[in-house]
Amino acid sequence: MPEGGGHVSRPSAVLFACTQNAVRSPMAEALGRHYFGREIYFASAGLKRGESDPFAIAAMDEIGVDISRHKPHTFEDLEDSNFDLIVTLSPESHHKALEFTRAMAVDVVYWPTLDATATSGSRETIMESYRAVRDSLAKRILKLLSVEHGSD
């Protein structure tokens, strides 16, 4: 199993998980769909249901990806789902994913990802934090799923 998000054989279903399923994992899910939506099934979940985040929506809108209709889900909402790969974006979600999959043959990888909601300051400072999360996730998703999209 890969450590830290190295190359794995191409999955057919990917779950992204974070703490509240409001910023990081919905961004990752939407980016995955944006790049690979016809080839791979993507979903997202959190330990608990957060609220829609207007900064996350704005950051994704800047690149033409709409997450405004995202409804937060928990792991329990996905109990009957089958995933080949779970990518966790927070320490708490990583522990939950390991517990959730202990009886399943599923790869679980951890990508330490900034919690943009912890950023304070001006609107632009906060938006820069959300953009950094978005761009980092986009790069890692493209690398993980190893399809050339002309961006490095």
mmCIF file of C-alpha atoms in Angstrom:
data_model
loop_
_atom_site.group_PDB
_atom_site.id
_atom_site.type_symbol
_atom_site.label_atom_id
_atom_site.label_comp_id
_atom_site.label_asym_id
_atom_site.label_seq_id
_atom_site.Cartn_x
_atom_site.Cartn_y
_atom_site.Cartn_z
ATOM 1 C CA MET A 1 0.000 0.000 0.000
ATOM 2 C CA PRO A 2 1.286 3.444 -0.839
ATOM 3 C CA GLU A 3 2.317 5.899 1.809
ATOM 4 C CA GLY A 4 1.490 9.591 1.459
ATOM 5 C CA GLY A 5 -0.414 9.316 -1.810
ATOM 6 C CA GLY A 6 2.036 7.558 -4.106
ATOM 7 C CA HIS A 7 0.936 5.823 -7.282
ATOM 8 C CA VAL A 8 -1.668 3.064 -6.935
ATOM 9 C CA SER A 9 -3.338 1.096 -9.701
ATOM 10 C CA ARG A 10 -6.120 3.217 -11.132
ATOM 11 C CA PRO A 11 -9.207 2.942 -8.931
ATOM 12 C CA SER A 12 -12.768 2.831 -10.242
ATOM 13 C CA ALA A 13 -14.269 4.464 -7.120
ATOM 14 C CA VAL A 14 -12.588 7.026 -4.846
ATOM 15 C CA LEU A 15 -13.788 8.494 -1.560
ATOM 16 C CA PHE A 16 -12.248 11.727 -0.259
ATOM 17 C CA ALA A 17 -12.685 12.269 3.475
ATOM 18 C CA CYS A 18 -12.103 15.159 5.864
ATOM 19 C CA THR A 19 -13.514 16.299 9.164
ATOM 20 C CA GLN A 20 -16.774 18.078 8.231
ATOM 21 C CA ASN A 21 -17.194 17.338 4.494
ATOM 22 C CA ALA A 22 -17.531 21.083 3.910
ATOM 23 C CA VAL A 23 -14.242 22.279 2.339
ATOM 24 C CA ARG A 24 -11.400 19.850 1.626
ATOM 25 C CA SER A 25 -13.220 16.664 0.649
ATOM 26 C CA PRO A 26 -15.954 18.371 -1.422
ATOM 27 C CA MET A 27 -13.235 20.289 -3.289
ATOM 28 C CA ALA A 28 -11.365 17.041 -3.946
ATOM 29 C CA GLU A 29 -14.530 15.217 -5.023
ATOM 30 C CA ALA A 30 -15.454 18.016 -7.440
ATOM 31 C CA LEU A 31 -11.913 18.192 -8.843
ATOM 32 C CA GLY A 32 -11.876 14.439 -9.359
ATOM 33 C CA ARG A 33 -15.177 14.622 -11.222
ATOM 34 C CA HIS A 34 -13.948 17.601 -13.215
ATOM 35 C CA TYR A 35 -10.877 15.736 -14.460
ATOM 36 C CA PHE A 36 -12.038 12.099 -14.488
ATOM 37 C CA GLY A 37 -15.834 12.122 -14.097
ATOM 38 C CA ARG A 38 -16.553 9.747 -16.957
ATOM 39 C CA GLU A 39 -13.877 7.265 -15.914
ATOM 40 C CA ILE A 40 -13.954 7.112 -12.107
ATOM 41 C CA TYR A 41 -16.718 7.417 -9.490
ATOM 42 C CA PHE A 42 -16.009 10.020 -6.786
ATOM 43 C CA ALA A 43 -17.685 10.750 -3.453
ATOM 44 C CA SER A 44 -16.808 12.577 -0.240
ATOM 45 C CA ALA A 45 -17.600 12.273 3.446
ATOM 46 C CA GLY A 46 -16.681 13.664 6.834
ATOM 47 C CA LEU A 47 -16.753 12.643 10.466
ATOM 48 C CA LYS A 48 -19.684 14.991 10.864
ATOM 49 C CA ARG A 49 -21.799 17.154 8.579
ATOM 50 C CA GLY A 50 -20.485 20.688 8.314
ATOM 51 C CA GLU A 51 -22.180 23.632 6.641
ATOM 52 C CA SER A 52 -21.590 24.761 3.064
ATOM 53 C CA ASP A 53 -18.592 27.071 2.996
ATOM 54 C CA PRO A 54 -18.909 30.216 0.844
ATOM 55 C CA PHE A 55 -15.122 30.556 0.490
ATOM 56 C CA ALA A 56 -14.821 26.976 -0.792
ATOM 57 C CA ILE A 57 -17.640 27.629 -3.255
ATOM 58 C CA ALA A 58 -15.945 30.861 -4.421
ATOM 59 C CA ALA A 59 -12.502 29.239 -4.794
ATOM 60 C CA MET A 60 -13.928 26.423 -6.914
ATOM 61 C CA ASP A 61 -16.066 28.824 -8.931
ATOM 62 C CA GLU A 62 -12.865 30.652 -9.945
ATOM 63 C CA ILE A 63 -11.848 27.562 -11.933
ATOM 64 C CA GLY A 64 -15.333 26.878 -13.287
ATOM 65 C CA VAL A 65 -16.259 24.055 -10.892
ATOM 66 C CA ASP A 66 -19.591 24.386 -9.052
ATOM 67 C CA ILE A 67 -19.847 22.907 -5.552
ATOM 68 C CA SER A 68 -22.725 25.121 -4.407
ATOM 69 C CA ARG A 69 -25.172 22.187 -4.368
ATOM 70 C CA HIS A 70 -22.899 19.895 -2.329
ATOM 71 C CA LYS A 71 -24.677 18.241 0.594
ATOM 72 C CA PRO A 72 -22.308 17.111 3.374
ATOM 73 C CA HIS A 73 -22.235 13.359 4.122
ATOM 74 C CA THR A 74 -20.800 11.286 6.934
ATOM 75 C CA PHE A 75 -19.057 7.911 6.684
ATOM 76 C CA GLU A 76 -22.243 6.316 8.007
ATOM 77 C CA ASP A 77 -24.177 7.671 5.001
ATOM 78 C CA LEU A 78 -21.881 5.613 2.768
ATOM 79 C CA GLU A 79 -21.973 2.255 4.557
ATOM 80 C CA ASP A 80 -23.252 0.370 1.487
ATOM 81 C CA SER A 81 -20.779 1.979 -0.906
ATOM 82 C CA ASN A 82 -17.749 0.222 -2.333
ATOM 83 C CA PHE A 83 -14.539 2.172 -2.862
ATOM 84 C CA ASP A 84 -11.171 1.020 -4.181
ATOM 85 C CA LEU A 85 -9.396 3.966 -2.600
ATOM 86 C CA ILE A 86 -10.059 6.335 0.285
ATOM 87 C CA VAL A 87 -7.979 9.511 0.410
ATOM 88 C CA THR A 88 -8.094 11.166 3.825
ATOM 89 C CA LEU A 89 -7.340 14.857 4.203
ATOM 90 C CA SER A 90 -7.317 15.284 7.995
ATOM 91 C CA PRO A 91 -5.841 13.171 10.818
ATOM 92 C CA GLU A 92 -9.299 12.547 12.298
ATOM 93 C CA SER A 93 -10.724 11.320 9.000
ATOM 94 C CA HIS A 94 -7.712 9.061 8.488
ATOM 95 C CA HIS A 95 -8.342 7.287 11.788
ATOM 96 C CA LYS A 96 -12.045 6.975 10.949
ATOM 97 C CA ALA A 97 -11.292 5.576 7.466
ATOM 98 C CA LEU A 98 -8.969 2.936 8.916
ATOM 99 C CA GLU A 99 -11.675 1.934 11.390
ATOM 100 C CA PHE A 100 -14.383 2.068 8.664
ATOM 101 C CA THR A 101 -12.407 -0.215 6.333
ATOM 102 C CA ARG A 102 -10.836 -2.676 8.767
ATOM 103 C CA ALA A 103 -12.874 -5.569 7.280
ATOM 104 C CA MET A 104 -12.532 -4.398 3.666
ATOM 105 C CA ALA A 105 -9.859 -4.624 0.995
ATOM 106 C CA VAL A 106 -9.519 -0.891 0.431
ATOM 107 C CA ASP A 107 -6.407 1.253 0.037
ATOM 108 C CA VAL A 108 -6.387 4.211 2.434
ATOM 109 C CA VAL A 109 -3.904 7.037 1.880
ATOM 110 C CA TYR A 110 -3.405 10.184 3.944
ATOM 111 C CA TRP A 111 -2.722 13.556 2.345
ATOM 112 C CA PRO A 112 -2.084 16.119 5.117
ATOM 113 C CA THR A 113 -4.113 19.094 3.899
ATOM 114 C CA LEU A 114 -4.350 22.596 5.341
ATOM 115 C CA ASP A 115 -7.611 23.444 7.105
ATOM 116 C CA ALA A 116 -8.394 26.681 5.271
ATOM 117 C CA THR A 117 -11.185 27.496 7.733
ATOM 118 C CA ALA A 118 -8.492 28.223 10.353
ATOM 119 C CA THR A 119 -7.164 31.148 8.283
ATOM 120 C CA SER A 120 -8.031 34.639 9.516
ATOM 121 C CA GLY A 121 -7.491 38.082 8.079
ATOM 122 C CA SER A 122 -8.841 39.919 5.074
ATOM 123 C CA ARG A 123 -11.147 38.251 2.551
ATOM 124 C CA GLU A 124 -8.223 38.053 0.110
ATOM 125 C CA THR A 125 -5.967 36.399 2.715
ATOM 126 C CA ILE A 126 -8.648 33.819 3.431
ATOM 127 C CA MET A 127 -9.286 33.239 -0.291
ATOM 128 C CA GLU A 128 -5.553 32.662 -0.858
ATOM 129 C CA SER A 129 -5.672 29.880 1.727
ATOM 130 C CA TYR A 130 -8.638 28.228 -0.010
ATOM 131 C CA ARG A 131 -6.953 28.593 -3.404
ATOM 132 C CA ALA A 132 -3.829 26.922 -2.016
ATOM 133 C CA VAL A 133 -5.913 23.961 -0.813
ATOM 134 C CA ARG A 134 -7.713 23.753 -4.173
ATOM 135 C CA ASP A 135 -4.508 23.904 -6.210
ATOM 136 C CA SER A 136 -2.679 21.407 -4.001
ATOM 137 C CA LEU A 137 -5.563 18.941 -4.239
ATOM 138 C CA ALA A 138 -5.784 19.355 -8.021
ATOM 139 C CA LYS A 139 -2.079 18.589 -8.418
ATOM 140 C CA ARG A 140 -2.203 15.554 -6.166
ATOM 141 C CA ILE A 141 -5.336 14.149 -7.809
ATOM 142 C CA LEU A 142 -3.807 14.469 -11.262
ATOM 143 C CA LYS A 143 -0.580 12.850 -10.052
ATOM 144 C CA LEU A 144 -2.350 10.049 -8.193
ATOM 145 C CA LEU A 145 -4.535 9.117 -11.133
ATOM 146 C CA SER A 146 -1.596 9.523 -13.537
ATOM 147 C CA VAL A 147 -3.296 11.054 -16.536
ATOM 148 C CA GLU A 148 -1.588 13.870 -18.381
ATOM 149 C CA HIS A 149 -3.564 17.115 -18.276
ATOM 150 C CA GLY A 150 -0.779 19.487 -19.213
ATOM 151 C CA SER A 151 -0.432 20.979 -15.740
ATOM 152 C CA ASP A 152 2.502 20.586 -13.413
#
